[in-house]
PDB file of C-alpha atoms in Angstrom:
ATOM      1  CA  LYS A   1     -64.235  37.901  36.569  1.00  0.00           C
ATOM      2  CA  THR A   2     -66.352  39.722  33.948  1.00  0.00           C
ATOM      3  CA  ASN A   3     -68.983  42.307  34.434  1.00  0.00           C
ATOM      4  CA  CYS A   4     -71.670  43.333  31.973  1.00  0.00           C
ATOM      5  CA  VAL A   5     -73.383  46.664  32.665  1.00  0.00           C
ATOM      6  CA  TYR A   6     -75.558  49.012  30.635  1.00  0.00           C
ATOM      7  CA  VAL A   7     -74.020  52.208  29.329  1.00  0.00           C
ATOM      8  CA  PRO A   8     -75.707  54.664  26.988  1.00  0.00           C
ATOM      9  CA  PRO A   9     -74.409  54.468  23.439  1.00  0.00           C
ATOM     10  CA  GLU A  10     -73.746  58.256  23.015  1.00  0.00           C
ATOM     11  CA  PRO A  11     -70.204  58.260  24.534  1.00  0.00           C
ATOM     12  CA  PHE A  12     -68.993  55.555  22.158  1.00  0.00           C
ATOM     13  CA  SER A  13     -68.426  57.954  19.290  1.00  0.00           C
ATOM     14  CA  THR A  14     -66.716  60.619  21.425  1.00  0.00           C
ATOM     15  CA  MET A  15     -64.816  58.817  24.201  1.00  0.00           C
ATOM     16  CA  ARG A  16     -61.985  56.701  22.858  1.00  0.00           C
ATOM     17  CA  PRO A  17     -59.336  56.643  25.640  1.00  0.00           C
ATOM     18  CA  ASN A  18     -56.793  53.895  24.967  1.00  0.00           C
ATOM     19  CA  ASP A  19     -58.935  52.612  22.134  1.00  0.00           C
ATOM     20  CA  ILE A  20     -56.764  50.122  20.280  1.00  0.00           C
ATOM     21  CA  SER A  21     -59.521  49.161  17.746  1.00  0.00           C
ATOM     22  CA  LEU A  22     -60.152  52.361  15.851  1.00  0.00           C
ATOM     23  CA  GLN A  23     -59.429  51.907  12.146  1.00  0.00           C
ATOM     24  CA  ARG A  24     -57.845  48.422  12.637  1.00  0.00           C
ATOM     25  CA  PRO A  25     -58.565  45.712   9.990  1.00  0.00           C
ATOM     26  CA  THR A  26     -61.803  43.829  10.467  1.00  0.00           C
ATOM     27  CA  SER A  27     -63.600  40.856   8.988  1.00  0.00           C
ATOM     28  CA  ALA A  28     -66.955  39.117   9.578  1.00  0.00           C
ATOM     29  CA  SER A  29     -68.868  35.954   8.889  1.00  0.00           C
ATOM     30  CA  SER A  30     -70.757  37.908   6.178  1.00  0.00           C
ATOM     31  CA  ASN A  31     -71.788  41.420   5.256  1.00  0.00           C
ATOM     32  CA  ALA A  32     -75.189  42.816   4.232  1.00  0.00           C
ATOM     33  CA  SER A  33     -75.062  45.098   1.259  1.00  0.00           C
ATOM     34  CA  GLY A  34     -73.730  48.506   2.296  1.00  0.00           C
ATOM     35  CA  HIS A  35     -72.874  47.426   5.859  1.00  0.00           C
ATOM     36  CA  THR A  36     -69.347  45.955   5.890  1.00  0.00           C
ATOM     37  CA  SER A  37     -67.399  44.895   8.964  1.00  0.00           C
ATOM     38  CA  ARG A  38     -65.275  48.017   8.577  1.00  0.00           C
ATOM     39  CA  MET A  39     -68.255  50.143   9.680  1.00  0.00           C
ATOM     40  CA  ALA A  40     -68.227  48.878  13.248  1.00  0.00           C
ATOM     41  CA  ASN A  41     -64.863  50.503  14.173  1.00  0.00           C
ATOM     42  CA  ASP A  42     -64.752  53.583  11.987  1.00  0.00           C
ATOM     43  CA  GLY A  43     -65.640  56.036  14.804  1.00  0.00           C
ATOM     44  CA  SER A  44     -68.940  57.028  13.215  1.00  0.00           C
ATOM     45  CA  ALA A  45     -72.295  56.760  14.966  1.00  0.00           C
ATOM     46  CA  GLU A  46     -73.935  56.870  11.537  1.00  0.00           C
ATOM     47  CA  THR A  47     -72.634  53.523  10.229  1.00  0.00           C
ATOM     48  CA  PHE A  48     -72.942  49.876  11.311  1.00  0.00           C
ATOM     49  CA  TRP A  49     -71.996  46.313  10.333  1.00  0.00           C
ATOM     50  CA  GLN A  50     -74.889  43.920   9.591  1.00  0.00           C
ATOM     51  CA  PRO A  51     -74.465  40.228   8.569  1.00  0.00           C
ATOM     52  CA  ASP A  52     -76.179  39.002   5.502  1.00  0.00           C
ATOM     53  CA  ALA A  53     -79.772  37.822   6.152  1.00  0.00           C
ATOM     54  CA  THR A  54     -78.707  34.254   5.340  1.00  0.00           C
ATOM     55  CA  ASP A  55     -76.075  34.336   8.138  1.00  0.00           C
ATOM     56  CA  ALA A  56     -78.547  33.605  10.973  1.00  0.00           C
ATOM     57  CA  VAL A  57     -76.971  30.915  13.108  1.00  0.00           C
ATOM     58  CA  GLU A  58     -73.952  32.573  14.809  1.00  0.00           C
ATOM     59  CA  PRO A  59     -72.859  35.678  12.920  1.00  0.00           C
ATOM     60  CA  TRP A  60     -69.496  37.113  14.042  1.00  0.00           C
ATOM     61  CA  TRP A  61     -67.442  40.317  13.736  1.00  0.00           C
ATOM     62  CA  GLN A  62     -63.696  40.408  14.421  1.00  0.00           C
ATOM     63  CA  ILE A  63     -60.817  42.823  14.674  1.00  0.00           C
ATOM     64  CA  ASP A  64     -57.195  42.131  13.858  1.00  0.00           C
ATOM     65  CA  PHE A  65     -54.708  44.100  16.054  1.00  0.00           C
ATOM     66  CA  GLU A  66     -51.957  42.936  13.638  1.00  0.00           C
ATOM     67  CA  SER A  67     -49.801  41.847  16.596  1.00  0.00           C
ATOM     68  CA  ARG A  68     -50.302  40.809  20.239  1.00  0.00           C
ATOM     69  CA  CYS A  69     -52.216  43.239  22.496  1.00  0.00           C
ATOM     70  CA  THR A  70     -53.325  43.312  26.127  1.00  0.00           C
ATOM     71  CA  VAL A  71     -57.089  43.974  26.164  1.00  0.00           C
ATOM     72  CA  THR A  72     -58.780  45.271  29.333  1.00  0.00           C
ATOM     73  CA  MET A  73     -62.292  46.213  28.156  1.00  0.00           C
ATOM     74  CA  VAL A  74     -64.675  45.771  25.224  1.00  0.00           C
ATOM     75  CA  ARG A  75     -67.491  48.229  24.629  1.00  0.00           C
ATOM     76  CA  PHE A  76     -69.983  47.815  21.835  1.00  0.00           C
ATOM     77  CA  SER A  77     -73.318  49.234  20.748  1.00  0.00           C
ATOM     78  CA  LEU A  78     -76.072  48.027  18.507  1.00  0.00           C
ATOM     79  CA  ILE A  79     -78.679  50.065  16.697  1.00  0.00           C
ATOM     80  CA  GLN A  80     -81.699  48.528  18.467  1.00  0.00           C
ATOM     81  CA  ALA A  81     -82.113  47.418  22.071  1.00  0.00           C
ATOM     82  CA  SER A  82     -82.994  43.753  22.471  1.00  0.00           C
ATOM     83  CA  THR A  83     -81.988  40.649  24.487  1.00  0.00           C
ATOM     84  CA  TYR A  84     -78.736  39.941  22.723  1.00  0.00           C
ATOM     85  CA  ARG A  85     -76.735  36.921  23.635  1.00  0.00           C
ATOM     86  CA  TYR A  86     -73.109  36.842  22.608  1.00  0.00           C
ATOM     87  CA  ARG A  87     -69.587  35.488  23.239  1.00  0.00           C
ATOM     88  CA  ILE A  88     -66.249  37.281  23.040  1.00  0.00           C
ATOM     89  CA  ASP A  89     -63.323  35.206  21.886  1.00  0.00           C
ATOM     90  CA  GLY A  90     -59.612  36.045  21.662  1.00  0.00           C
ATOM     91  CA  GLN A  91     -57.091  34.461  19.271  1.00  0.00           C
ATOM     92  CA  ASP A  92     -53.444  34.194  20.252  1.00  0.00           C
ATOM     93  CA  VAL A  93     -50.546  34.658  17.894  1.00  0.00           C
ATOM     94  CA  SER A  94     -50.507  30.886  17.252  1.00  0.00           C
ATOM     95  CA  GLY A  95     -54.057  30.983  15.947  1.00  0.00           C
ATOM     96  CA  ASN A  96     -55.775  29.340  18.941  1.00  0.00           C
ATOM     97  CA  TRP A  97     -59.171  30.750  19.931  1.00  0.00           C
ATOM     98  CA  THR A  98     -60.328  31.040  23.567  1.00  0.00           C
ATOM     99  CA  THR A  99     -63.673  32.184  24.896  1.00  0.00           C
ATOM    100  CA  ILE A 100     -63.041  35.161  27.248  1.00  0.00           C
ATOM    101  CA  VAL A 101     -66.644  36.300  27.899  1.00  0.00           C
ATOM    102  CA  ASN A 102     -69.713  34.042  27.534  1.00  0.00           C
ATOM    103  CA  ARG A 103     -73.162  35.684  27.646  1.00  0.00           C
ATOM    104  CA  GLN A 104     -75.042  32.781  26.122  1.00  0.00           C
ATOM    105  CA  ASN A 105     -77.457  32.727  29.050  1.00  0.00           C
ATOM    106  CA  SER A 106     -77.804  36.491  29.306  1.00  0.00           C
ATOM    107  CA  TYR A 107     -81.205  37.993  28.544  1.00  0.00           C
ATOM    108  CA  ASN A 108     -80.483  41.657  29.518  1.00  0.00           C
ATOM    109  CA  TRP A 109     -82.399  44.155  27.361  1.00  0.00           C
ATOM    110  CA  SER A 110     -79.935  46.703  26.025  1.00  0.00           C
ATOM    111  CA  SER A 111     -78.283  48.225  22.973  1.00  0.00           C
ATOM    112  CA  ALA A 112     -74.917  48.989  24.636  1.00  0.00           C
ATOM    113  CA  PHE A 113     -72.578  46.571  26.410  1.00  0.00           C
ATOM    114  CA  VAL A 114     -69.336  46.894  28.417  1.00  0.00           C
ATOM    115  CA  GLU A 115     -67.217  43.892  29.315  1.00  0.00           C
ATOM    116  CA  ASP A 116     -64.236  44.048  31.689  1.00  0.00           C
ATOM    117  CA  LEU A 117     -61.841  41.324  30.567  1.00  0.00           C
ATOM    118  CA  PRO A 118     -59.859  39.252  32.988  1.00  0.00           C
ATOM    119  CA  GLU A 119     -56.432  40.676  33.821  1.00  0.00           C
ATOM    120  CA  GLY A 120     -53.744  39.539  31.426  1.00  0.00           C
ATOM    121  CA  SER A 121     -56.063  39.012  28.468  1.00  0.00           C
ATOM    122  CA  THR A 122     -53.632  39.129  25.482  1.00  0.00           C
ATOM    123  CA  MET A 123     -54.596  38.370  21.892  1.00  0.00           C
ATOM    124  CA  ARG A 124     -53.899  39.026  18.260  1.00  0.00           C
ATOM    125  CA  ARG A 125     -57.576  39.089  17.201  1.00  0.00           C
ATOM    126  CA  LEU A 126     -60.833  39.635  19.006  1.00  0.00           C
ATOM    127  CA  ARG A 127     -64.195  38.247  17.856  1.00  0.00           C
ATOM    128  CA  ILE A 128     -67.707  38.964  18.964  1.00  0.00           C
ATOM    129  CA  VAL A 129     -70.048  36.072  18.186  1.00  0.00           C
ATOM    130  CA  PHE A 130     -73.806  36.755  18.308  1.00  0.00           C
ATOM    131  CA  LEU A 131     -75.949  33.793  19.488  1.00  0.00           C
ATOM    132  CA  PRO A 132     -79.536  33.256  18.409  1.00  0.00           C
ATOM    133  CA  SER A 133     -82.086  34.844  20.731  1.00  0.00           C
ATOM    134  CA  PRO A 134     -85.929  34.708  20.430  1.00  0.00           C
ATOM    135  CA  GLY A 135     -87.424  37.890  18.955  1.00  0.00           C
ATOM    136  CA  GLN A 136     -84.000  39.522  18.337  1.00  0.00           C
ATOM    137  CA  PRO A 137     -83.898  42.100  15.563  1.00  0.00           C
ATOM    138  CA  PRO A 138     -81.189  41.824  12.889  1.00  0.00           C
ATOM    139  CA  ILE A 139     -77.668  42.319  14.270  1.00  0.00           C
ATOM    140  CA  GLN A 140     -76.653  45.894  13.525  1.00  0.00           C
ATOM    141  CA  LEU A 141     -73.302  46.426  15.252  1.00  0.00           C
ATOM    142  CA  ASN A 142     -72.944  50.209  15.477  1.00  0.00           C
ATOM    143  CA  GLU A 143     -69.541  50.752  17.103  1.00  0.00           C
ATOM    144  CA  VAL A 144     -66.938  48.736  18.905  1.00  0.00           C
ATOM    145  CA  GLN A 145     -64.192  50.025  21.194  1.00  0.00           C
ATOM    146  CA  VAL A 146     -61.460  47.833  22.527  1.00  0.00           C
ATOM    147  CA  LEU A 147     -59.482  49.373  25.361  1.00  0.00           C
ATOM    148  CA  GLY A 148     -56.045  48.234  26.432  1.00  0.00           C
ATOM    149  CA  ALA A 149     -52.300  48.443  25.626  1.00  0.00           C
ATOM    150  CA  PRO A 150     -51.335  49.060  22.006  1.00  0.00           C
ATOM    151  CA  PRO A 151     -49.995  46.217  19.840  1.00  0.00           C
ATOM    152  CA  GLN A 152     -46.491  44.951  20.849  1.00  0.00           C
TER     153      GLN A 152
END
């Protein structure tokens, strides 16, 4: 069972209980100049990741926990509110990707998202894939928090 609820973006930069994502290695499908993937988990409300303008189909951002983790919640905020559609995938230590949360049919207007992951969600990497949505502004991923048990 997954739940998506609106939360204001302000607490993201100050509340990081059990945040296993802060300062972990990241990568992305592409990076706009001056907005690298690293800027989405640096703890700063002033920075953000943005894919290159040519990366319009399904841009993605991912974090590498460097070993297996149990993830309980994913929180992320974007600069502008819109009807974002997305998917959250997890990769196991063998390299297999599994979709954990699928919001491809979601049209909730928001700039901040919280996803409770199913119990027992373990992974080496976590990826947020943004799906095309009519009238959506450029993806500007401000901050990501991943809550759970530290790497094992």
